[in-house]
Amino acid sequence: MNNNSSNRIRTFLFLFTLVLLSVGLGILVRALDFSVGTSVGVSVLAFFLMFVLFGRWGSSQVQHQMGGRVATQEEFPRLHNAIDGLCLSHGVEAPVLRVLDAPSVNIAALSTKKENTLVVTSGTFLSLGVVELEGLLALALVRMQEPMLAKEIQKSFWMTIPFARYFIRNAVKTDDILLLDQKSVALTRFPPGLIGALEIADQVGTFVEGSSSTSQLWVLDPTAQLATSGHPSASLRCAALSEI
């Protein structure tokens, strides 16, 4: 059983337990001779409160859904040197680095109240040179600091729940991505670095298995479906950066 399947089963069981607890609390209130309306109200209120807590718990599950392992300094010195240099230069707290074994070039940004995390595919540091790696990491750092990222992470969690996915749009806006590109090159002051990373990624590929619910958390399209994911093409992004 893969990681995504086990997470879906865990989520379903957790939600099923939530419903049972809410109904059980309503039955208990009714057994104490309260009115039917009161027992129903208590059940609905309890379900709502637990549902909110469930959503917050779900944000931490998105990282488990993505998978990967912690990238240590000893095993990935080049990755740590690049991110530490960017963070020290711009006063950004260094994120936790995780490596996902995938041949593609891509990075996902995650942010919770406890910590910030970047999930880097192994193909990223194997395919990119120093300048290109720095350019793509700068883009991920900018994405990591976006105020709306926490809501996007929660949205990714709800997308894994069968009945909820039909009411949520997992959309990526082209203009937002192009703006992030511009902000990231302001960190490196070297647009050719990100341009080179985008060109290499376009050749190597950016696909990440099981990323349909987390596509908006990746700096490049992880679904290989540009027409539906909303991510702009590498050529469009390179053209926009060339004008800076």
GROMACS .gro file of C-alpha atoms in nm, residues 4-240:
model
  237
    4ASN     CA    1  -0.121   0.827  -0.048
    5SER     CA    2  -0.356   0.529  -0.002
    6SER     CA    3  -0.273   0.493   0.367
    7ASN     CA    4  -0.329   0.866   0.420
    8ARG     CA    5  -0.670   0.849   0.250
    9ILE     CA    6  -0.773   0.554   0.468
   10ARG     CA    7  -0.655   0.736   0.781
   11THR     CA    8  -0.846   1.048   0.680
   12PHE     CA    9  -1.165   0.851   0.609
   13LEU     CA   10  -1.146   0.672   0.945
   14PHE     CA   11  -1.084   1.000   1.125
   15LEU     CA   12  -1.384   1.164   0.955
   16PHE     CA   13  -1.603   0.860   1.022
   17THR     CA   14  -1.508   0.876   1.391
   18LEU     CA   15  -1.590   1.247   1.396
   19VAL     CA   16  -1.942   1.179   1.267
   20LEU     CA   17  -1.996   0.898   1.518
   21LEU     CA   18  -1.885   1.117   1.809
   22SER     CA   19  -2.118   1.399   1.702
   23VAL     CA   20  -2.416   1.165   1.667
   24GLY     CA   21  -2.330   0.989   1.991
   25LEU     CA   22  -2.316   1.320   2.178
   26GLY     CA   23  -2.659   1.412   2.041
   27ILE     CA   24  -2.803   1.078   2.154
   28LEU     CA   25  -2.651   1.127   2.500
   29VAL     CA   26  -2.808   1.473   2.529
   30ARG     CA   27  -3.144   1.328   2.422
   31ALA     CA   28  -3.109   1.049   2.680
   32LEU     CA   29  -3.072   1.316   2.949
   33ASP     CA   30  -3.430   1.427   2.869
   34PHE     CA   31  -3.340   1.732   2.662
   35SER     CA   32  -3.557   1.814   2.363
   36VAL     CA   33  -3.493   1.673   2.015
   37GLY     CA   34  -3.405   2.023   1.892
   38THR     CA   35  -3.145   2.065   2.164
   39SER     CA   36  -2.985   1.728   2.093
   40VAL     CA   37  -2.970   1.802   1.720
   41GLY     CA   38  -2.822   2.146   1.790
   42VAL     CA   39  -2.555   1.998   2.016
   43SER     CA   40  -2.469   1.738   1.751
   44VAL     CA   41  -2.436   2.001   1.477
   45LEU     CA   42  -2.227   2.232   1.697
   46ALA     CA   43  -2.001   1.948   1.807
   47PHE     CA   44  -1.957   1.836   1.447
   48PHE     CA   45  -1.870   2.190   1.335
   49LEU     CA   46  -1.610   2.239   1.611
   50MET     CA   47  -1.450   1.901   1.548
   51PHE     CA   48  -1.461   1.968   1.173
   52VAL     CA   49  -1.256   2.286   1.221
   53LEU     CA   50  -1.003   2.100   1.433
   54PHE     CA   51  -1.001   1.824   1.174
   55GLY     CA   52  -0.908   2.076   0.904
   56ARG     CA   53  -0.618   2.208   1.110
   57TRP     CA   54  -0.496   1.855   1.172
   58GLY     CA   55  -0.524   1.794   0.800
   59SER     CA   56  -0.269   2.063   0.717
   60SER     CA   57   0.000   1.858   0.886
   61GLN     CA   58  -0.108   1.553   0.687
   62VAL     CA   59  -0.032   1.717   0.353
   63GLN     CA   60   0.340   1.679   0.415
   64HIS     CA   61   0.293   1.310   0.490
   65GLN     CA   62   0.091   1.282   0.171
   66MET     CA   63   0.381   1.425  -0.030
   67GLY     CA   64   0.631   1.191   0.128
   68GLY     CA   65   1.005   1.237   0.111
   69ARG     CA   66   1.274   1.222   0.377
   70VAL     CA   67   1.467   1.481   0.573
   71ALA     CA   68   1.764   1.615   0.375
   72THR     CA   69   2.063   1.617   0.608
   73GLN     CA   70   2.363   1.848   0.569
   74GLU     CA   71   2.595   1.549   0.540
   75GLU     CA   72   2.401   1.385   0.257
   76PHE     CA   73   2.298   1.698   0.065
   77PRO     CA   74   2.561   1.969   0.131
   78ARG     CA   75   2.502   2.155  -0.197
   79LEU     CA   76   2.132   2.186  -0.127
   80HIS     CA   77   2.192   2.319   0.224
   81ASN     CA   78   2.465   2.559   0.114
   82ALA     CA   79   2.236   2.709  -0.150
   83ILE     CA   80   1.937   2.755   0.081
   84ASP     CA   81   2.147   2.879   0.374
   85GLY     CA   82   2.313   3.141   0.154
   86LEU     CA   83   1.978   3.275   0.035
   87CYS     CA   84   1.827   3.278   0.385
   88LEU     CA   85   2.126   3.450   0.547
   89SER     CA   86   2.144   3.714   0.274
   90HIS     CA   87   1.779   3.811   0.309
   91GLY     CA   88   1.698   3.744   0.675
   92VAL     CA   89   1.469   3.450   0.607
   93GLU     CA   90   1.440   3.166   0.857
   94ALA     CA   91   1.582   2.852   0.697
   95PRO     CA   92   1.311   2.594   0.623
   96VAL     CA   93   1.323   2.222   0.687
   97LEU     CA   94   1.446   2.050   0.372
   98ARG     CA   95   1.301   1.720   0.254
   99VAL     CA   96   1.401   1.520  -0.051
  100LEU     CA   97   1.151   1.328  -0.260
  101ASP     CA   98   1.300   1.057  -0.481
  102ALA     CA   99   1.175   1.161  -0.824
  103PRO     CA  100   1.373   1.226  -1.145
  104SER     CA  101   1.179   1.543  -1.225
  105VAL     CA  102   1.273   1.902  -1.139
  106ASN     CA  103   1.031   2.056  -0.888
  107ILE     CA  104   1.000   2.202  -0.537
  108ALA     CA  105   0.694   2.222  -0.311
  109ALA     CA  106   0.654   2.486  -0.040
  110LEU     CA  107   0.474   2.410   0.287
  111SER     CA  108   0.412   2.639   0.582
  112THR     CA  109   0.251   2.568   0.919
  113LYS     CA  110   0.257   2.742   1.256
  114LYS     CA  111   0.534   2.508   1.368
  115GLU     CA  112   0.772   2.518   1.072
  116ASN     CA  113   0.829   2.589   0.705
  117THR     CA  114   0.928   2.306   0.473
  118LEU     CA  115   1.056   2.272   0.119
  119VAL     CA  116   1.013   1.936  -0.052
  120VAL     CA  117   1.276   1.908  -0.324
  121THR     CA  118   1.275   1.632  -0.585
  122SER     CA  119   1.607   1.453  -0.624
  123GLY     CA  120   1.606   1.543  -0.992
  124THR     CA  121   1.625   1.911  -0.897
  125PHE     CA  122   1.975   1.908  -0.751
  126LEU     CA  123   2.093   1.635  -0.989
  127SER     CA  124   1.988   1.827  -1.301
  128LEU     CA  125   2.049   2.191  -1.206
  129GLY     CA  126   2.376   2.377  -1.176
  130VAL     CA  127   2.461   2.604  -0.883
  131VAL     CA  128   2.308   2.919  -1.034
  132GLU     CA  129   1.994   2.741  -1.157
  133LEU     CA  130   1.943   2.564  -0.824
  134GLU     CA  131   1.970   2.893  -0.639
  135GLY     CA  132   1.717   3.049  -0.875
  136LEU     CA  133   1.458   2.776  -0.821
  137LEU     CA  134   1.514   2.768  -0.444
  138ALA     CA  135   1.463   3.145  -0.432
  139LEU     CA  136   1.129   3.095  -0.606
  140ALA     CA  137   1.031   2.832  -0.348
  141LEU     CA  138   1.131   3.063  -0.060
  142VAL     CA  139   0.912   3.341  -0.199
  143ARG     CA  140   0.624   3.096  -0.235
  144MET     CA  141   0.681   2.976   0.121
  145GLN     CA  142   0.630   3.329   0.256
  146GLU     CA  143   0.303   3.392   0.073
  147PRO     CA  144   0.022   3.474   0.324
  148MET     CA  145  -0.229   3.256   0.136
  149LEU     CA  146  -0.012   2.944   0.146
  150ALA     CA  147  -0.166   2.812   0.469
  151LYS     CA  148  -0.513   2.820   0.310
  152GLU     CA  149  -0.380   2.650  -0.001
  153ILE     CA  150  -0.240   2.371   0.216
  154GLN     CA  151  -0.576   2.321   0.386
  155LYS     CA  152  -0.739   2.316   0.044
  156SER     CA  153  -0.500   2.039  -0.062
  157PHE     CA  154  -0.607   1.835   0.238
  158TRP     CA  155  -0.979   1.872   0.165
  159MET     CA  156  -0.912   1.768  -0.193
  160THR     CA  157  -0.824   1.421  -0.065
  161ILE     CA  158  -1.171   1.374   0.085
  162PRO     CA  159  -1.414   1.223  -0.170
  163PHE     CA  160  -1.723   1.436  -0.101
  164ALA     CA  161  -1.528   1.761  -0.047
  165ARG     CA  162  -1.322   1.760  -0.367
  166TYR     CA  163  -1.631   1.840  -0.577
  167PHE     CA  164  -1.678   2.173  -0.398
  168ILE     CA  165  -1.315   2.292  -0.409
  169ARG     CA  166  -1.128   2.442  -0.702
  170ASN     CA  167  -0.758   2.366  -0.694
  171ALA     CA  168  -0.676   2.650  -0.932
  172VAL     CA  169  -0.343   2.817  -1.005
  173LYS     CA  170  -0.351   3.167  -1.152
  174THR     CA  171  -0.096   3.247  -1.422
  175ASP     CA  172  -0.057   3.609  -1.313
  176ASP     CA  173   0.020   3.502  -0.955
  177ILE     CA  174   0.292   3.264  -1.074
  178LEU     CA  175   0.452   3.527  -1.298
  179LEU     CA  176   0.452   3.772  -1.007
  180LEU     CA  177   0.624   3.515  -0.785
  181ASP     CA  178   0.889   3.468  -1.054
  182GLN     CA  179   0.959   3.841  -1.048
  183LYS     CA  180   0.981   3.848  -0.669
  184SER     CA  181   1.222   3.555  -0.666
  185VAL     CA  182   1.471   3.712  -0.908
  186ALA     CA  183   1.472   4.016  -0.680
  187LEU     CA  184   1.638   3.788  -0.423
  188THR     CA  185   1.909   3.655  -0.652
  189ARG     CA  186   1.933   3.968  -0.872
  190PHE     CA  187   2.004   3.728  -1.157
  191PRO     CA  188   1.704   3.642  -1.380
  192PRO     CA  189   1.912   3.408  -1.604
  193GLY     CA  190   1.942   3.170  -1.307
  194LEU     CA  191   1.568   3.107  -1.287
  195ILE     CA  192   1.534   3.115  -1.666
  196GLY     CA  193   1.797   2.843  -1.692
  197ALA     CA  194   1.621   2.637  -1.424
  198LEU     CA  195   1.289   2.664  -1.607
  199GLU     CA  196   1.446   2.561  -1.937
  200ILE     CA  197   1.617   2.258  -1.784
  201ALA     CA  198   1.299   2.161  -1.598
  202ASP     CA  199   1.107   2.180  -1.925
  203GLN     CA  200   1.352   1.931  -2.078
  204VAL     CA  201   1.383   1.695  -1.781
  205GLY     CA  202   1.018   1.711  -1.676
  206THR     CA  203   0.834   1.837  -1.368
  207PHE     CA  204   0.587   1.553  -1.307
  208VAL     CA  205   0.542   1.433  -0.949
  209GLU     CA  206   0.333   1.121  -0.890
  210GLY     CA  207   0.021   1.165  -0.677
  211SER     CA  208   0.028   1.545  -0.689
  212SER     CA  209  -0.322   1.616  -0.822
  213SER     CA  210  -0.443   1.755  -0.488
  214THR     CA  211  -0.123   1.950  -0.415
  215SER     CA  212  -0.046   2.099  -0.756
  216GLN     CA  213  -0.073   2.458  -0.633
  217LEU     CA  214   0.198   2.396  -0.371
  218TRP     CA  215   0.463   2.312  -0.632
  219VAL     CA  216   0.658   2.589  -0.807
  220LEU     CA  217   0.630   2.404  -1.140
  221ASP     CA  218   0.339   2.204  -1.280
  222PRO     CA  219   0.361   1.859  -1.115
  223THR     CA  220   0.068   1.707  -1.303
  224ALA     CA  221   0.198   1.726  -1.663
  225GLN     CA  222  -0.141   1.875  -1.753
  226LEU     CA  223  -0.081   2.244  -1.820
  227ALA     CA  224  -0.422   2.282  -1.983
  228THR     CA  225  -0.605   2.201  -1.659
  229SER     CA  226  -0.356   2.270  -1.378
  230GLY     CA  227  -0.338   2.645  -1.440
  231HIS     CA  228   0.041   2.653  -1.425
  232PRO     CA  229   0.190   2.869  -1.703
  233SER     CA  230   0.429   2.705  -1.949
  234ALA     CA  231   0.805   2.736  -1.906
  235SER     CA  232   0.830   2.931  -2.231
  236LEU     CA  233   0.581   3.192  -2.108
  237ARG     CA  234   0.761   3.229  -1.777
  238CYS     CA  235   1.100   3.259  -1.946
  239ALA     CA  236   0.966   3.521  -2.186
  240ALA     CA  237   0.830   3.727  -1.896
   0.00000   0.00000   0.00000
